Short mmCIF file of C-alpha atoms in Angstrom, two decimals:
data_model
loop_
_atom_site.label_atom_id
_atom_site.label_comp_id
_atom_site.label_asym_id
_atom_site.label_seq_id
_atom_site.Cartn_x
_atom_site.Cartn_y
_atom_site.Cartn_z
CA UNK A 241 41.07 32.29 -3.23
CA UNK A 242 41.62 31.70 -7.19
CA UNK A 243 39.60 28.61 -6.47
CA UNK A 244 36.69 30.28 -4.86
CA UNK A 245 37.05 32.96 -8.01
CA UNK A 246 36.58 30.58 -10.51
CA UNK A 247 33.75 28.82 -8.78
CA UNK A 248 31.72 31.99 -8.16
CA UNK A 249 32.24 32.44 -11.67
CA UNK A 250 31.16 29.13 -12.93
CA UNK A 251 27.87 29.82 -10.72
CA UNK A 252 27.01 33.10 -12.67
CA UNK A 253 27.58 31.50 -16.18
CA UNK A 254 24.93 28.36 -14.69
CA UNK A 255 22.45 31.26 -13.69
CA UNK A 256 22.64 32.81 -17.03
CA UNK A 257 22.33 29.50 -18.93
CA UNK A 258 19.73 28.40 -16.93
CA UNK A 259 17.68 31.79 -17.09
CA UNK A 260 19.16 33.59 -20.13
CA UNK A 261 19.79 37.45 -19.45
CA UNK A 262 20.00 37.54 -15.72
CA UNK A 263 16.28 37.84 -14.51
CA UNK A 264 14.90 40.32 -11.48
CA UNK A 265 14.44 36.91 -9.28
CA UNK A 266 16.53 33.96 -9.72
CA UNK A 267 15.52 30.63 -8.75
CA UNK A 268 16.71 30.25 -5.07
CA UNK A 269 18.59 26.93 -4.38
CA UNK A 270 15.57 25.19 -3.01
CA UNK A 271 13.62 25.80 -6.08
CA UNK A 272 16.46 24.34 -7.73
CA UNK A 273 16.53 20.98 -5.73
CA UNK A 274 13.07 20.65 -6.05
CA UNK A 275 13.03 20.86 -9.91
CA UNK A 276 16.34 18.48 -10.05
CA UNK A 277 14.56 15.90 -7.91
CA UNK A 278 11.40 16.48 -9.83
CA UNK A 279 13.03 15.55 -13.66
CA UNK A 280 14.97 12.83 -11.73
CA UNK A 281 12.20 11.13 -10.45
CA UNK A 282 9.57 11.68 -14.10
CA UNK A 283 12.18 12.65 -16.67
CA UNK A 284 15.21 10.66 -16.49
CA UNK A 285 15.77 6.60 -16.46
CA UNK A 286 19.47 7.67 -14.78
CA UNK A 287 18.73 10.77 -13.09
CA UNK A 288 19.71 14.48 -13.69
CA UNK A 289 22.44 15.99 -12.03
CA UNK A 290 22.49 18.85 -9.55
CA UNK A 291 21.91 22.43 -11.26
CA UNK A 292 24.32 23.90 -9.15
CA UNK A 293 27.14 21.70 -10.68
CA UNK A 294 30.45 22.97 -11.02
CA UNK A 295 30.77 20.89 -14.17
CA UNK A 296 29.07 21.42 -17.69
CA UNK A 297 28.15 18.61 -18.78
CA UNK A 298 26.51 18.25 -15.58
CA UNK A 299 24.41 21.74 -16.57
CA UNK A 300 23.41 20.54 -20.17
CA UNK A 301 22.00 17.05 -18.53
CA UNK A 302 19.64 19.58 -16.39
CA UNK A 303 18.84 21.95 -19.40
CA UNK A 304 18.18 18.93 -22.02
CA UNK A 305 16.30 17.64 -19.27
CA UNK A 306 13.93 20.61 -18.24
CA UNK A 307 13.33 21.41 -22.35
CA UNK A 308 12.42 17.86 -22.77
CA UNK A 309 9.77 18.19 -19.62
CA UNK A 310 8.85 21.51 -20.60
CA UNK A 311 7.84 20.04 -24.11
CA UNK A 312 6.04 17.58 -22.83
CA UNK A 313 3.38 19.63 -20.79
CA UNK A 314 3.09 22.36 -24.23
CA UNK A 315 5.21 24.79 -22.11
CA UNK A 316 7.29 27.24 -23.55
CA UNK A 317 10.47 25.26 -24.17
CA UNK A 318 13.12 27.88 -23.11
CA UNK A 319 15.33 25.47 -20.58
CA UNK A 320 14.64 28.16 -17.97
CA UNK A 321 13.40 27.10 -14.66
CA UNK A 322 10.24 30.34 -14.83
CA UNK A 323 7.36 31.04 -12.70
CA UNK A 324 5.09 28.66 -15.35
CA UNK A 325 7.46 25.60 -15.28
CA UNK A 326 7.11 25.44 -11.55
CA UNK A 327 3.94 25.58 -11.28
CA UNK A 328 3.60 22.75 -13.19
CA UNK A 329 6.17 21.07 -11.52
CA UNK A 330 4.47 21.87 -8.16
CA UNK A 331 0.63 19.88 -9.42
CA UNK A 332 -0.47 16.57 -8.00
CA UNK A 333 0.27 13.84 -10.25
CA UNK A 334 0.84 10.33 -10.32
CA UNK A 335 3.98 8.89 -9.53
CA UNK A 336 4.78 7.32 -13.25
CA UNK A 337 7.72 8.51 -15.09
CA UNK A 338 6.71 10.62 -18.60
CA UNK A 339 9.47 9.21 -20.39
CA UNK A 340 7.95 7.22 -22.99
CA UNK A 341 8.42 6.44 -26.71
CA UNK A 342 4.64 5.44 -27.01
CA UNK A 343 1.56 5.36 -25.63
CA UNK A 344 2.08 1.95 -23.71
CA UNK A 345 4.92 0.99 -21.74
CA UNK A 346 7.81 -0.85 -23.87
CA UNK A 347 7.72 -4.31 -24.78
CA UNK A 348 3.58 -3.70 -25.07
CA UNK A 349 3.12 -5.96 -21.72
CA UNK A 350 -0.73 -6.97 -21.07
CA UNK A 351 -2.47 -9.73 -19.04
CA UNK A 352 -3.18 -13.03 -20.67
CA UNK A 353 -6.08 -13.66 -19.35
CA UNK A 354 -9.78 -12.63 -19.67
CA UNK A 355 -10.88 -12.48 -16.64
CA UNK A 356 -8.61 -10.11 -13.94
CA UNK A 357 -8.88 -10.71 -10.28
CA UNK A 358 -7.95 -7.68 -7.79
CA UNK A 359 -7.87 -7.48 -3.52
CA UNK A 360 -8.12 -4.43 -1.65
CA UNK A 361 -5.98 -5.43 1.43
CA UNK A 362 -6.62 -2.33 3.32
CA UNK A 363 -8.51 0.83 3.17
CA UNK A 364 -8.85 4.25 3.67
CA UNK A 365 -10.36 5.08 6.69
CA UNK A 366 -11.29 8.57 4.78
CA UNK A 367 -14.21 6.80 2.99
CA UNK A 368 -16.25 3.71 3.83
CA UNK A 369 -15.50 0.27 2.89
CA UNK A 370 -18.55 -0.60 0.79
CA UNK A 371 -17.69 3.75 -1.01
CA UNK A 372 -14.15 2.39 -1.97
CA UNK A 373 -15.53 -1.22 -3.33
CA UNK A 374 -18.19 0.70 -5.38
CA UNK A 375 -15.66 2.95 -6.59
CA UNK A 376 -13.08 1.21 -7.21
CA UNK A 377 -15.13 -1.47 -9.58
CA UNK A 378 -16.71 1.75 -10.69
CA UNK A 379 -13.32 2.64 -12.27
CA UNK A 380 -12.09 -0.66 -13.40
CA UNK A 381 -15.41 -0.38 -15.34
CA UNK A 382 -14.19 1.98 -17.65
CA UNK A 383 -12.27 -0.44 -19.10
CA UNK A 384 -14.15 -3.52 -19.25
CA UNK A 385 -17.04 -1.64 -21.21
CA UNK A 386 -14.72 -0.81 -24.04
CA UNK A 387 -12.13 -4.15 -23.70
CA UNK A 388 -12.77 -7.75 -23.36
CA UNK A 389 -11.58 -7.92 -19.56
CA UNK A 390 -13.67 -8.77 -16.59
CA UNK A 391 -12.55 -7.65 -12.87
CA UNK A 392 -13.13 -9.78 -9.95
CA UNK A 393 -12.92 -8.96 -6.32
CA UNK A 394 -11.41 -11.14 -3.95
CA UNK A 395 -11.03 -11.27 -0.61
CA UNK A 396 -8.09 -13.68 0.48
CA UNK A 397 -5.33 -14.69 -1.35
CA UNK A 398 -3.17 -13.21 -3.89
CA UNK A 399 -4.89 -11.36 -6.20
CA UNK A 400 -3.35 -10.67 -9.89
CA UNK A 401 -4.05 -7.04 -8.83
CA UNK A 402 -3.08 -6.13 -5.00
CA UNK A 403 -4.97 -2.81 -3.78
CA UNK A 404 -3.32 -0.63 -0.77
CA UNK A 405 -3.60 2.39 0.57
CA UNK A 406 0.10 3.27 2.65
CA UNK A 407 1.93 6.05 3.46
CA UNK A 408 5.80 6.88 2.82
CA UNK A 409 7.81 4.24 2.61
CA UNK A 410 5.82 1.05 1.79
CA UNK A 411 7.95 -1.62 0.71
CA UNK A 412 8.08 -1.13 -3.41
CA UNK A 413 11.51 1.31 -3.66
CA UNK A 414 8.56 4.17 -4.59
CA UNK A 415 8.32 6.02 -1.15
CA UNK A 416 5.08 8.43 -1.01
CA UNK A 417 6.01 12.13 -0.03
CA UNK A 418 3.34 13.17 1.61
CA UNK A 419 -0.20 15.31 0.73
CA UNK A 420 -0.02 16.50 -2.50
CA UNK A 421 2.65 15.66 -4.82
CA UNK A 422 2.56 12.38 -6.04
CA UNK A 423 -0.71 10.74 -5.24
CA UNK A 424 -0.56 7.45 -6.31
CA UNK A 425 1.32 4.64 -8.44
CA UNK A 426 0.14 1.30 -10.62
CA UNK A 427 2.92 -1.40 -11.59
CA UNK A 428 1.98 -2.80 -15.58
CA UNK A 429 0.97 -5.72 -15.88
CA UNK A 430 3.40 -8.90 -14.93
CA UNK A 431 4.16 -11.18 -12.66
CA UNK A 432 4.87 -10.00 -8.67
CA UNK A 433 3.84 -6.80 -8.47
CA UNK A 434 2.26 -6.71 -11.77
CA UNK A 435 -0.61 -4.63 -11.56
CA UNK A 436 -0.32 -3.83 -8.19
CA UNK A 437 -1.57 -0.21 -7.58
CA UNK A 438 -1.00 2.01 -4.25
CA UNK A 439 -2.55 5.57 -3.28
CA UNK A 440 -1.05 7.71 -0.94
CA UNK A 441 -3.34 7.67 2.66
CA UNK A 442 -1.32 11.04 3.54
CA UNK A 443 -4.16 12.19 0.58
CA UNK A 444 -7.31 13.28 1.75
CA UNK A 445 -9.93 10.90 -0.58
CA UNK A 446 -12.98 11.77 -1.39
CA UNK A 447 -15.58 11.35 -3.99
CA UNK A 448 -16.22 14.73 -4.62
CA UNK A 449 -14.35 17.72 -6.13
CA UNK A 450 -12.43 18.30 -3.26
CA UNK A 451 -9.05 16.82 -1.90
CA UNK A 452 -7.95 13.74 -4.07
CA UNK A 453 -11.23 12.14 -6.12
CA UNK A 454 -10.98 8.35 -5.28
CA UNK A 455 -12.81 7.67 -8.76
CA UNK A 456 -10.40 9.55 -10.75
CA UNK A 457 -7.29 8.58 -9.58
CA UNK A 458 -8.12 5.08 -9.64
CA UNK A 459 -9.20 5.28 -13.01
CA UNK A 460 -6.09 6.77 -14.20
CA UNK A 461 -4.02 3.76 -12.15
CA UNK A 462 -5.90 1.08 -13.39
CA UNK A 463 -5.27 2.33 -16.83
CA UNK A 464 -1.51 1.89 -15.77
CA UNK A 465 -2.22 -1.97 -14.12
CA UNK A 466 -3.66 -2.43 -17.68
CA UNK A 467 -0.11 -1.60 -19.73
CA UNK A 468 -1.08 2.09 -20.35
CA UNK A 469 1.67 4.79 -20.23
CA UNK A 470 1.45 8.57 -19.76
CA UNK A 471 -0.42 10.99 -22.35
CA UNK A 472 0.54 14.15 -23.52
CA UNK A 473 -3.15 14.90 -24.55
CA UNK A 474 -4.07 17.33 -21.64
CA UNK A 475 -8.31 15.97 -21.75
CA UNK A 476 -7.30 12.58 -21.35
CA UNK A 477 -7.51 10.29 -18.55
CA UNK A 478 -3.57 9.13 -18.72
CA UNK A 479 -2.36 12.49 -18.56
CA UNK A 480 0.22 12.82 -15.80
CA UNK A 481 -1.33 15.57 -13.75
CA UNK A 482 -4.22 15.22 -11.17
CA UNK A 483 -7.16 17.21 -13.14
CA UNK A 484 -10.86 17.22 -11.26
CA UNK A 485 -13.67 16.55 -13.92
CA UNK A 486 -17.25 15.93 -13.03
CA UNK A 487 -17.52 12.20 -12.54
CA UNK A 488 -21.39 11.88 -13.30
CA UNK A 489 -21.86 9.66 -16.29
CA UNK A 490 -17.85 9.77 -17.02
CA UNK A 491 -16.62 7.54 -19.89
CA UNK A 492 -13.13 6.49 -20.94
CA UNK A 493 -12.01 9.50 -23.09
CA UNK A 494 -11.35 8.71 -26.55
CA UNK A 495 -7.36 8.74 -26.10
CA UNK A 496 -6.96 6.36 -23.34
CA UNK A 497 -10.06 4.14 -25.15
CA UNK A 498 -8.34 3.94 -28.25
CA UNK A 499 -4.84 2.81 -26.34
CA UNK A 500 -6.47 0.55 -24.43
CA UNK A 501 -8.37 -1.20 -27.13
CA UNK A 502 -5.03 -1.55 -28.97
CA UNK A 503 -3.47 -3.77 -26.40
CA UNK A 504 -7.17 -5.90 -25.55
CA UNK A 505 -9.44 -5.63 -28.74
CA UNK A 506 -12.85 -4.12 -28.83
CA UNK A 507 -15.40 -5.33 -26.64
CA UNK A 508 -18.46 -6.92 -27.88
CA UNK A 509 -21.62 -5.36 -26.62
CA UNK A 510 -23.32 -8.42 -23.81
CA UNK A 511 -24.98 -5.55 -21.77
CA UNK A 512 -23.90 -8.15 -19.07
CA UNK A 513 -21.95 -6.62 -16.05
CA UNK A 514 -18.12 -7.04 -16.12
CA UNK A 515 -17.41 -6.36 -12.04
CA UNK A 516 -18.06 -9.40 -10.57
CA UNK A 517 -17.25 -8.64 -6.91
CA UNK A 518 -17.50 -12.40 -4.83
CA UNK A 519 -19.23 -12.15 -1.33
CA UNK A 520 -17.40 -12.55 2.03
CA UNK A 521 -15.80 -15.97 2.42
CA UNK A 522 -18.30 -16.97 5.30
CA UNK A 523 -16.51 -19.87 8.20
CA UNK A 524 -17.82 -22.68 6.38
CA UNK A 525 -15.97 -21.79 3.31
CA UNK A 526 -13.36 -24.20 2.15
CA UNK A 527 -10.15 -22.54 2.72
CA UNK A 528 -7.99 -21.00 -0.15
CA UNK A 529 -5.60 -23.29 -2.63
CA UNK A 530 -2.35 -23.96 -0.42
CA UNK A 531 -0.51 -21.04 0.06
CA UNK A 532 3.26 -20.37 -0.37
CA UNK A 533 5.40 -19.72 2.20
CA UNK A 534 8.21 -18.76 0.45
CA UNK A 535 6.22 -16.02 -1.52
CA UNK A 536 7.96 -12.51 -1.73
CA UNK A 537 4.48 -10.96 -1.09
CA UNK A 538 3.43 -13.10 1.82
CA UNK A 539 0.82 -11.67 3.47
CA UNK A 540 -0.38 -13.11 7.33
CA UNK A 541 -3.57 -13.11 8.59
CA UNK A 542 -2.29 -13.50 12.13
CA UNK A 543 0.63 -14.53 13.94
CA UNK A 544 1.16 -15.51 18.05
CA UNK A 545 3.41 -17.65 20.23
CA UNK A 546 1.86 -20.82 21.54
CA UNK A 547 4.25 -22.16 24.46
CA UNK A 548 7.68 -20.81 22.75
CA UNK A 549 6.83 -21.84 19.07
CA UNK A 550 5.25 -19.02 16.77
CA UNK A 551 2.49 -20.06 14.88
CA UNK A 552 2.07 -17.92 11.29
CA UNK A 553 -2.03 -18.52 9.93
CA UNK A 554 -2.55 -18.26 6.46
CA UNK A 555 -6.12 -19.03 4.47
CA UNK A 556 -6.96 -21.82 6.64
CA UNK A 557 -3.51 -23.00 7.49
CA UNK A 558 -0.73 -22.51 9.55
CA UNK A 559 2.95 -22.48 9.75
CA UNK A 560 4.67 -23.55 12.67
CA UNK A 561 8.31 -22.16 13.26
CA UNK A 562 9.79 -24.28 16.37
CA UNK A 563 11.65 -22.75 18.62
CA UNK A 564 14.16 -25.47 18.92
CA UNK A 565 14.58 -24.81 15.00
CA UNK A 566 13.73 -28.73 13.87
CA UNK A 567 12.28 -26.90 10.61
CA UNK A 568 8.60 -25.51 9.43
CA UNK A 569 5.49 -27.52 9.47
CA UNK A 570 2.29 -26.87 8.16
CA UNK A 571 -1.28 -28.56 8.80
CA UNK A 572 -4.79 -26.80 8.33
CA UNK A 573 -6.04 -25.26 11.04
CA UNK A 574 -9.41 -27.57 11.31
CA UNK A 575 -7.09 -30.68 11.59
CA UNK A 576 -5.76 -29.47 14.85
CA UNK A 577 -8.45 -27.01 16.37
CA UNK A 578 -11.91 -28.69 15.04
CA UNK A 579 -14.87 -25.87 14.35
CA UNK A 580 -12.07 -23.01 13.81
CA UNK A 581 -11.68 -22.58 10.03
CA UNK A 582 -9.73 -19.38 9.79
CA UNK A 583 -7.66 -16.79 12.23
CA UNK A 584 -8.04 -13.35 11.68
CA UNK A 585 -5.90 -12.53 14.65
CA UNK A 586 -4.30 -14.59 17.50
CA UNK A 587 -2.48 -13.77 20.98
CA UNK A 588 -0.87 -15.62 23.88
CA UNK A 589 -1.31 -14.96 27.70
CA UNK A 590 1.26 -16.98 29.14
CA UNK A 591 0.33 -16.41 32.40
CA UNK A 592 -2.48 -18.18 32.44
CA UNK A 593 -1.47 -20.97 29.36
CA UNK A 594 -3.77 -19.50 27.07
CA UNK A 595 -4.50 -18.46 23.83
CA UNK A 596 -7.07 -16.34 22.07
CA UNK A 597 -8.03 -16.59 18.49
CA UNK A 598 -10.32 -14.28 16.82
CA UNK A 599 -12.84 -15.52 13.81
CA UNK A 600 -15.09 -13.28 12.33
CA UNK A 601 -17.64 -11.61 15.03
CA UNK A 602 -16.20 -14.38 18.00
CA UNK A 603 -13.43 -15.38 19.98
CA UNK A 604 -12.01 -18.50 21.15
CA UNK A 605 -10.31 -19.53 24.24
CA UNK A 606 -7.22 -22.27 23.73
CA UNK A 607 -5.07 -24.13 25.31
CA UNK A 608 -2.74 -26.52 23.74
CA UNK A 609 -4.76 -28.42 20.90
CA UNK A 610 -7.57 -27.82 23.00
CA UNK A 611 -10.58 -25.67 22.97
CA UNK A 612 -11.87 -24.53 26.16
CA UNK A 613 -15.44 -25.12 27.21
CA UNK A 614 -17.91 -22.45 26.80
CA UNK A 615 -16.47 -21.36 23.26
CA UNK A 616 -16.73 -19.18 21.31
CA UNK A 617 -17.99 -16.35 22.67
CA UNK A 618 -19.18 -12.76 20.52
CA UNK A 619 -16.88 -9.95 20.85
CA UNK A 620 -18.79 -7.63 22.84
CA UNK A 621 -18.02 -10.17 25.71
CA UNK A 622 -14.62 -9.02 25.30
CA UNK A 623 -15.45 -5.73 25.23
CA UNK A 624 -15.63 -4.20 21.83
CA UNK A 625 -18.86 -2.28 21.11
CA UNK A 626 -21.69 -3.92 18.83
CA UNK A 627 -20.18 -2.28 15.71
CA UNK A 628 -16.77 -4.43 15.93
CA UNK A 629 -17.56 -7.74 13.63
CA UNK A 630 -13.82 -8.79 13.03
CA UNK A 631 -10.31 -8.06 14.68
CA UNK A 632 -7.36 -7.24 12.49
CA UNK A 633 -4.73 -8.33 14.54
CA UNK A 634 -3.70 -8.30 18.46
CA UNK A 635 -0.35 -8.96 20.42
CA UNK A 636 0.09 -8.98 23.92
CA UNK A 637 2.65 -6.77 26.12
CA UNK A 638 4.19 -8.84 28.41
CA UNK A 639 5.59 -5.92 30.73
CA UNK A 640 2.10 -3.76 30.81
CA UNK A 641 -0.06 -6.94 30.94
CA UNK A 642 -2.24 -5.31 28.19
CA UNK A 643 -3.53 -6.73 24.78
CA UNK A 644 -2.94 -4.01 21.87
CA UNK A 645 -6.34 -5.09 19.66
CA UNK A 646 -6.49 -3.76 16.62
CA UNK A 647 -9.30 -2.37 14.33
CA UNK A 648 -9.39 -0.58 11.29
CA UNK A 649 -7.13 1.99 11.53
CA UNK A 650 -7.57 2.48 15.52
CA UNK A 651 -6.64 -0.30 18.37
CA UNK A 652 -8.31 -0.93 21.97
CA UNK A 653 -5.83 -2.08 25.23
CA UNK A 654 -7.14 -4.92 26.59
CA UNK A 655 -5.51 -5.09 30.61
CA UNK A 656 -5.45 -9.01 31.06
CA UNK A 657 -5.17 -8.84 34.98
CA UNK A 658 -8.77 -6.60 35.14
CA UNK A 659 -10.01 -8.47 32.50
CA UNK A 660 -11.89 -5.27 30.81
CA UNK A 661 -11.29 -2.50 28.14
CA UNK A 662 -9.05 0.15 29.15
CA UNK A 663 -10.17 3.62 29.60
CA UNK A 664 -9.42 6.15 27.13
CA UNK A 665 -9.55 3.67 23.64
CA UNK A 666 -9.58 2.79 21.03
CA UNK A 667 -6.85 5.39 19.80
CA UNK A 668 -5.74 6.16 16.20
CA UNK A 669 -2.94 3.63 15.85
CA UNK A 670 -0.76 5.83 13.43
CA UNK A 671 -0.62 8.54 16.14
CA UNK A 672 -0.14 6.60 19.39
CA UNK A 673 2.15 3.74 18.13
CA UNK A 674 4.28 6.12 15.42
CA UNK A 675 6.32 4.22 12.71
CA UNK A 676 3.36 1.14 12.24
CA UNK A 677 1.63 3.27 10.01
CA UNK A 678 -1.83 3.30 9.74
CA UNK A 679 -3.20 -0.44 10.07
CA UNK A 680 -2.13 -4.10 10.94
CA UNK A 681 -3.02 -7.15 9.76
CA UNK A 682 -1.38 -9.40 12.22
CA UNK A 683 1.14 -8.66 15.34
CA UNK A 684 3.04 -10.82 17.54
CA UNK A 685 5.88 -10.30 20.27
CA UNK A 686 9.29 -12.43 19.54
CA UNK A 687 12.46 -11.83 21.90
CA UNK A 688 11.42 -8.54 23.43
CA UNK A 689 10.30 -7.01 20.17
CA UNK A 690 7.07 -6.26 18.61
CA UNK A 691 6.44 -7.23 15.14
CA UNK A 692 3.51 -5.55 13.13
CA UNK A 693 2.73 -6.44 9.96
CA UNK A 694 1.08 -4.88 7.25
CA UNK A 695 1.08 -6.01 3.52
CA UNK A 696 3.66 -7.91 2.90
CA UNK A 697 6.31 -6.48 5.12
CA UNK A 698 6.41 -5.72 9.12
CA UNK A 699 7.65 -3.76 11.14
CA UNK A 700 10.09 -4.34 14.16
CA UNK A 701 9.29 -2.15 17.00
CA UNK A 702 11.10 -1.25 20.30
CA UNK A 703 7.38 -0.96 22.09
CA UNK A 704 8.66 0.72 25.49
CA UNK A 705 10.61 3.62 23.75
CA UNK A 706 7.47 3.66 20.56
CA UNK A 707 10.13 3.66 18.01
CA UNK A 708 10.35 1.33 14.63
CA UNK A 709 13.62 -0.27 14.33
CA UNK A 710 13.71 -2.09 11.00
CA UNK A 711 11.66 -2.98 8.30
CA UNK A 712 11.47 -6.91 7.25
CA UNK A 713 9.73 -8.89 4.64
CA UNK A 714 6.91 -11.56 6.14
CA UNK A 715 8.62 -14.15 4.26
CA UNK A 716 12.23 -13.96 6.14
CA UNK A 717 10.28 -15.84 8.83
CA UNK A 718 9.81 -18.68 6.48
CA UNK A 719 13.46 -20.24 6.17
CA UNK A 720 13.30 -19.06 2.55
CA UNK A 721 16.55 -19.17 0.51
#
């Protein structure tokens, strides 16, 4: 009973501290979490502890803490978790800390290089393709009218900046949380993930004043990719908080110019454009340098099973994994399939010994090393409607007989014994297959499992009861030390 005494007590000497004289409404506990996570996550390199510590020292690391955060947005600095600090704590934002000694991250990093090349390896189905490509080289133009930089768009391979759009958990230790909140995060500039930049597809993006502004936020990202940190100065573009401005004729504000320009120089005037997005790699395209299997951010354009062995395709290659384990092989896919230059996604029927690659806007039919006769075919023989001009990935269900195609951010069953569409599809993958996420860039079935990749990591799914079991990196396939 003493025990519970003193700890009641404790608790009405924390309220005080943290409010001063005891106020009409005090923060309920749930405010309280939400501010703790809040500084933990922007405020603190180590975290704050719990407000509703028993111990002191535990209560000053959450005071020193909210004063420092309540400085930094010109709040009145009181160490009081009020009405106005809340608020503020409650904006979208991006997902960068505010800690900070200057106004680029420590150690100054920057790319050595003039000219910057960046992928978009998936998009949001909120906006067109050809919307986010404009707007996206829209924003990196900001900075290459002020710096001597110039972007480049790829579109295979690893880029020095890798573009996503995911949701939650997505492989980087920086799970989203949802609408709102934090809206998107860049990595500086470095090898790996070095520039890297994600946005939250919980968001709703748009290129207006409502929901999340693609233009903006990217802008404000890029500056990060770039070896920008936060700014206190509330008009300019690194300032932590999501703030709509008209986006007609918008320039680089003079903050985030001027920090910018101190890492790259000043750009001389060319009046030559700096975006130099590169066309569609057509079939006849030589395939991309040799890539590396070993790679921490291997990503697969397709994966299947060809009579027990799984074959992973990659830029004109492939790896083949035996299943008698003698060891990985690799050979370009011409050398063994003549006319195919690149898999965008691949299945197995075993039933009937075959297997289907997808190219582009055709299919093939093969079996073995051989392709069939009569190949290849469009896709609206398969079934897809005329507006279908490439498959992401497919996998086939042994159990159902059906093909899971998929699209964009929506798949088609394919039943293999009726040899048409099913009824009913496609279907918003997110929704019907929950725990995949939103898209797929290549699927394949290995010991009664489904595997759906996305990025660099997959996903192993338990197909009959729709439930993810475990995330894995693509590379684990790879007998990588």
């Amino acid at each position: 009973m003493e025990g519970e005494l003193a700890i009641r007590a404790v608790m009405i000497v924390m309220v005080v501290a943290l409010c001063g004289a005891v106020p009409t409404t005090s923060p309920s506990q749930q405010e309280l979490t939400k501010a703790q996570d809040y500084l933990s996550q922007f405020f603190s390199d180590v975290g704050v502890s719990p407000p509703n510590s028993v111990w002191r020292s535990s209560l000053d690391s959450f005071e020193d803490t909210l004063r420092k955060m309540q400085e930094y947005f010109g709040l009145e600095v009181t160490g009081q978790l009020d009405s106005n600090t809340m608020e503020v704590m409650g904006r979208p934002r991006c997902g960068f800390t505010d800690v900070s000694s200057y106004s680029h991250f420590e150690g100054r990093p920057k790319w050595g290089k003039t000219v910057i090349t960046y992928r978009i390896t998936d998009y949001t189905p909120d906006l067109s393709q050809s919307a986010v490509d404009a707007t996206l080289a829209k924003a990196l133009k900001l900075y290459s009218d002020v710096v001597p930089l110039d972007f480049k768009q790829i579109h295979s391979g690893t880029a020095d900046m890798m573009i996503t759009f995911r949701t939650r958990d997505h492989g980087d230790f920086a799970p989203f949380d949802g609408q709102n909140g934090v809206l998107a995060h860049a990595f500086s500039p470095g090898e790996g993930h070095g520039g890297d930049t994600h946005f939250d597809e919980d968001e709703n993006w748009t290129l207006t004043s409502t929901g999340a502004n693609l233009f903006l936020v990217a802008a404000h990202e890029f500056g990060h990719a770039l070896g920008l940190a936060h700014s206190q100065v509330q008009t300019a573009l690194m300032y932590p908080n999501y703030q709509y401005v008209n986006t007609e004729g918008y320039k680089l504000p003079d903050d985030d110019r001027q920090g910018v320009q101190a890492i790259y120089g000043i750009r001389a005037t060319s009046g030559q454009p700096t975006t130099k997005p590169d066309p569609q790699p057509t079939p006849e395209s030589d395939p991309e340098p040799t890539p590396d299997r070993c790679s921490r951010i291997l990503m697969f354009d397709a994966v299947t099973s060809i009579q027990r062995n799984l074959y992973f395709f990659k830029n004109g290659y492939f790896w083949k994994r035996s299943s008698s384990w003698d060891g990985i092989t690799m050979k370009r896919i011409q050398s063994v399939w003549p006319g195919i230059s690149k898999v965008d996604a691949a299945y197995e029927y075993k039933k009937t010994d075959t297997v289907i690659f997808f190219e582009g806007d055709h299919y093939w039919g093969i079996r073995g090393n051989t392709v069939l006769p009569g190949y290849p075919k469009p896709l609206s023989d398969f079934g897809f409607p005329l507006f279908v001009t490439k498959v992401d990935a497919a996998v086939h269900v042994s159990f159902t007989s059906r093909t899971l195609l998929f699209v964009g951010n929506r798949y088609w069953s394919y039943n293999e014994r009726g040899g048409r569409m099913d009824v009913g599809y496609p279907k918003f993958t997110h929704r019907n297959l929950p725990g995949i996420g939103f898209r797929v860039d290549a699927a394949f079935e290995n010991k009664g499992y489904l595997y759906f990749s996305y990025g660099s990591r997959q996903t192993e799914y338990d197909y009959p009861r729709r439930r993810a079991l475990r995330t894995l990196l693509n590379y684990r396939w790879m007998d990588c030390n």
